[in-house]
Amino acid sequence: MFFTEENVVSVELNNLRLPLATFVLEVDVVLAGRVTAIFGASGAGKTALLEIIAGLRRPAAGAVRLDGAALTDVAGKIFVPPERRAVGYVPQEGALFPHLTVRENLAFGQARAGAEPTAGLTFAHVAEVLEITALTERRIGTLSGGERQRVALGRALLAAPLLLLLDEPLAGLDAGLRDRLLPYLARVRDEFRIPMLYVTHAPDEVMALCDDVLVLAAGRLEQRGVPAAVFEVGTAPRYVRRR
């Protein structure tokens, strides 16, 4: 399934509650954009929220529904395992298998999609879009940070998810490399049209990629809106939160 104007994949986060070390994450929102940013300072609860959606954490209360289907429902005692959620997750470090080649890492994602590749999500097409065809026989340890991130994204795409979760995919990269990788993320958005939740604390990335923004602060939804309503032109960084 791909995003179209007529067929939007909805993500319902119903009264989620998860106690963390210094605060309680509490979110109640419905998402239906192409790319939704989950924005906030480090430690705001952004990664914990993605992990609940991916099935890597169990909330104390609430429910997660993807296109109306319950993935987690604490009251209803429903919990779909991560591998059966049709949710692609790219953590900050990519979590690639270092002992395998790029091709073998990508094939792992493809195996999760089943025998029949989803239209547009063939190995060759994903490798072409991300410009990693020439890397397929290399070991992960020989890749640059940007190359590893593109391979991790390709592996997630080849699993044919209904929803893609990206946890600060450009964090830890220098400014020049971030600028070079942003077009790849934009091309994934436009080429494959899979809805994405994009965790970041960088306003420039939100402005370049996203059409909806959730601002988290200490586990609470502080603000929501289109990027232009949340950010304004600054100096360094180029965009800052509106006051």
mmCIF file of C-alpha atoms in Angstrom, residues 34-185:
data_model
loop_
_atom_site.group_PDB
_atom_site.id
_atom_site.type_symbol
_atom_site.label_atom_id
_atom_site.label_comp_id
_atom_site.label_asym_id
_atom_site.label_seq_id
_atom_site.Cartn_x
_atom_site.Cartn_y
_atom_site.Cartn_z
ATOM 1 C CA ARG A 34 2.857 11.967 4.174
ATOM 2 C CA VAL A 35 5.771 12.815 6.473
ATOM 3 C CA THR A 36 5.060 13.777 10.079
ATOM 4 C CA ALA A 37 7.921 15.190 12.118
ATOM 5 C CA ILE A 38 8.195 14.300 15.795
ATOM 6 C CA PHE A 39 10.268 17.244 16.929
ATOM 7 C CA GLY A 40 11.798 18.079 20.282
ATOM 8 C CA ALA A 41 14.931 18.350 22.351
ATOM 9 C CA SER A 42 16.953 15.288 23.327
ATOM 10 C CA GLY A 43 15.153 13.339 26.038
ATOM 11 C CA ALA A 44 11.676 14.613 25.118
ATOM 12 C CA GLY A 45 10.295 11.097 24.539
ATOM 13 C CA LYS A 46 10.542 11.022 20.739
ATOM 14 C CA THR A 47 12.378 7.692 20.436
ATOM 15 C CA ALA A 48 10.201 6.080 23.116
ATOM 16 C CA LEU A 49 7.122 7.016 21.076
ATOM 17 C CA LEU A 50 8.569 5.442 17.917
ATOM 18 C CA GLU A 51 9.467 2.304 19.865
ATOM 19 C CA ILE A 52 5.864 1.972 21.079
ATOM 20 C CA ILE A 53 4.616 2.207 17.480
ATOM 21 C CA ALA A 54 7.252 -0.289 16.300
ATOM 22 C CA GLY A 55 6.326 -2.722 19.077
ATOM 23 C CA LEU A 56 9.680 -2.463 20.845
ATOM 24 C CA ARG A 57 8.062 -1.030 24.000
ATOM 25 C CA ARG A 58 4.734 -1.778 25.629
ATOM 26 C CA PRO A 59 2.878 1.254 26.979
ATOM 27 C CA ALA A 60 1.229 1.191 30.396
ATOM 28 C CA ALA A 61 -2.036 2.302 28.810
ATOM 29 C CA GLY A 62 -3.539 3.206 25.451
ATOM 30 C CA ALA A 63 -3.648 1.848 21.926
ATOM 31 C CA VAL A 64 -1.847 2.075 18.585
ATOM 32 C CA ARG A 65 -3.875 1.535 15.417
ATOM 33 C CA LEU A 66 -2.609 1.475 11.846
ATOM 34 C CA ASP A 67 -5.381 2.049 9.307
ATOM 35 C CA GLY A 68 -7.885 1.020 11.966
ATOM 36 C CA ALA A 69 -6.152 -2.261 12.838
ATOM 37 C CA ALA A 70 -4.985 -2.533 16.459
ATOM 38 C CA LEU A 71 -1.250 -3.126 16.850
ATOM 39 C CA THR A 72 -1.267 -2.455 20.597
ATOM 40 C CA ASP A 73 -4.319 -2.159 22.825
ATOM 41 C CA VAL A 74 -3.558 -2.429 26.512
ATOM 42 C CA ALA A 75 -7.202 -2.584 27.609
ATOM 43 C CA GLY A 76 -8.034 -5.139 24.912
ATOM 44 C CA LYS A 77 -4.895 -7.199 25.651
ATOM 45 C CA ILE A 78 -3.743 -6.914 22.038
ATOM 46 C CA PHE A 79 -0.073 -6.809 21.146
ATOM 47 C CA VAL A 80 1.111 -7.565 17.604
ATOM 48 C CA PRO A 81 4.819 -8.564 17.540
ATOM 49 C CA PRO A 82 7.159 -6.102 15.785
ATOM 50 C CA GLU A 83 7.818 -8.412 12.823
ATOM 51 C CA ARG A 84 4.089 -8.647 12.032
ATOM 52 C CA ARG A 85 3.258 -4.924 12.195
ATOM 53 C CA ALA A 86 4.148 -3.962 8.589
ATOM 54 C CA VAL A 87 6.120 -1.100 10.136
ATOM 55 C CA GLY A 88 9.645 -0.314 8.968
ATOM 56 C CA TYR A 89 11.954 1.095 11.655
ATOM 57 C CA VAL A 90 15.336 2.726 11.087
ATOM 58 C CA PRO A 91 16.974 3.445 14.491
ATOM 59 C CA GLN A 92 19.624 6.111 14.943
ATOM 60 C CA GLU A 93 22.536 3.735 14.393
ATOM 61 C CA GLY A 94 20.898 1.864 11.509
ATOM 62 C CA ALA A 95 21.303 -1.546 13.244
ATOM 63 C CA LEU A 96 22.840 -3.203 10.188
ATOM 64 C CA PHE A 97 24.427 -6.661 10.402
ATOM 65 C CA PRO A 98 28.197 -5.976 10.309
ATOM 66 C CA HIS A 99 29.122 -9.551 9.323
ATOM 67 C CA LEU A 100 26.976 -9.400 6.158
ATOM 68 C CA THR A 101 27.454 -7.559 2.893
ATOM 69 C CA VAL A 102 25.218 -4.707 1.802
ATOM 70 C CA ARG A 103 23.372 -7.088 -0.522
ATOM 71 C CA GLU A 104 22.781 -9.569 2.307
ATOM 72 C CA ASN A 105 21.523 -6.805 4.618
ATOM 73 C CA LEU A 106 19.102 -5.630 1.940
ATOM 74 C CA ALA A 107 17.987 -9.197 1.256
ATOM 75 C CA PHE A 108 17.083 -9.553 4.939
ATOM 76 C CA GLY A 109 14.574 -6.742 4.559
ATOM 77 C CA GLN A 110 13.268 -8.184 1.311
ATOM 78 C CA ALA A 111 12.723 -11.586 2.927
ATOM 79 C CA ARG A 112 10.342 -9.998 5.444
ATOM 80 C CA ALA A 113 8.167 -8.739 2.578
ATOM 81 C CA GLY A 114 7.437 -12.272 1.301
ATOM 82 C CA ALA A 115 7.968 -13.963 -2.027
ATOM 83 C CA GLU A 116 6.226 -11.373 -4.222
ATOM 84 C CA PRO A 117 7.864 -7.925 -4.237
ATOM 85 C CA THR A 118 5.516 -4.983 -3.834
ATOM 86 C CA ALA A 119 5.158 -2.841 -6.950
ATOM 87 C CA GLY A 120 7.968 -0.282 -7.031
ATOM 88 C CA LEU A 121 9.833 -1.885 -4.140
ATOM 89 C CA THR A 122 12.118 -4.204 -6.051
ATOM 90 C CA PHE A 123 15.724 -4.648 -4.978
ATOM 91 C CA ALA A 124 17.020 -2.968 -8.131
ATOM 92 C CA HIS A 125 14.706 0.033 -7.893
ATOM 93 C CA VAL A 126 15.366 0.727 -4.209
ATOM 94 C CA ALA A 127 19.127 0.404 -4.763
ATOM 95 C CA GLU A 128 18.903 2.784 -7.715
ATOM 96 C CA VAL A 129 16.900 5.435 -5.854
ATOM 97 C CA LEU A 130 19.309 5.369 -2.899
ATOM 98 C CA GLU A 131 22.373 5.084 -5.168
ATOM 99 C CA ILE A 132 23.750 2.025 -3.395
ATOM 100 C CA THR A 133 23.923 -0.399 -6.346
ATOM 101 C CA ALA A 134 27.709 -0.084 -6.490
ATOM 102 C CA LEU A 135 27.974 -0.884 -2.772
ATOM 103 C CA THR A 136 26.140 -4.207 -2.729
ATOM 104 C CA GLU A 137 29.198 -6.488 -2.387
ATOM 105 C CA ARG A 138 30.889 -4.415 0.297
ATOM 106 C CA ARG A 139 30.934 -5.161 4.028
ATOM 107 C CA ILE A 140 29.175 -2.771 6.360
ATOM 108 C CA GLY A 141 32.406 -1.864 8.151
ATOM 109 C CA THR A 142 33.847 -0.375 4.961
ATOM 110 C CA LEU A 143 30.976 2.089 4.458
ATOM 111 C CA SER A 144 30.840 5.761 5.397
ATOM 112 C CA GLY A 145 28.187 7.025 7.811
ATOM 113 C CA GLY A 146 26.047 8.327 4.980
ATOM 114 C CA GLU A 147 26.326 5.066 3.047
ATOM 115 C CA ARG A 148 25.299 3.058 6.106
ATOM 116 C CA GLN A 149 22.220 5.232 6.599
ATOM 117 C CA ARG A 150 21.173 4.733 2.962
ATOM 118 C CA VAL A 151 21.586 0.964 3.294
ATOM 119 C CA ALA A 152 19.550 0.921 6.525
ATOM 120 C CA LEU A 153 16.809 2.906 4.785
ATOM 121 C CA GLY A 154 16.890 0.533 1.823
ATOM 122 C CA ARG A 155 16.565 -2.505 4.064
ATOM 123 C CA ALA A 156 13.511 -0.980 5.770
ATOM 124 C CA LEU A 157 11.920 -0.121 2.417
ATOM 125 C CA LEU A 158 12.436 -3.620 1.015
ATOM 126 C CA ALA A 159 10.328 -5.035 3.860
ATOM 127 C CA ALA A 160 7.386 -3.282 2.101
ATOM 128 C CA PRO A 161 6.049 -1.471 5.181
ATOM 129 C CA LEU A 162 2.760 0.385 5.410
ATOM 130 C CA LEU A 163 4.532 2.911 7.659
ATOM 131 C CA LEU A 164 8.183 3.943 7.935
ATOM 132 C CA LEU A 165 9.685 5.162 11.221
ATOM 133 C CA LEU A 166 12.936 7.137 11.012
ATOM 134 C CA ASP A 167 14.703 7.954 14.278
ATOM 135 C CA GLU A 168 17.021 10.909 13.650
ATOM 136 C CA PRO A 169 18.527 9.347 10.502
ATOM 137 C CA LEU A 170 20.886 12.304 9.995
ATOM 138 C CA ALA A 171 22.012 12.710 13.617
ATOM 139 C CA GLY A 172 25.749 12.432 14.148
ATOM 140 C CA LEU A 173 26.577 13.449 10.574
ATOM 141 C CA ASP A 174 28.355 16.698 9.769
ATOM 142 C CA ALA A 175 26.371 19.524 8.179
ATOM 143 C CA GLY A 176 27.719 18.902 4.678
ATOM 144 C CA LEU A 177 26.827 15.213 4.743
ATOM 145 C CA ARG A 178 23.363 15.974 6.153
ATOM 146 C CA ASP A 179 22.750 18.345 3.260
ATOM 147 C CA ARG A 180 23.822 15.666 0.778
ATOM 148 C CA LEU A 181 21.558 13.026 2.356
ATOM 149 C CA LEU A 182 18.393 15.137 2.565
ATOM 150 C CA PRO A 183 17.673 14.759 -1.180
ATOM 151 C CA TYR A 184 17.721 10.961 -0.775
ATOM 152 C CA LEU A 185 15.061 11.187 1.934
#
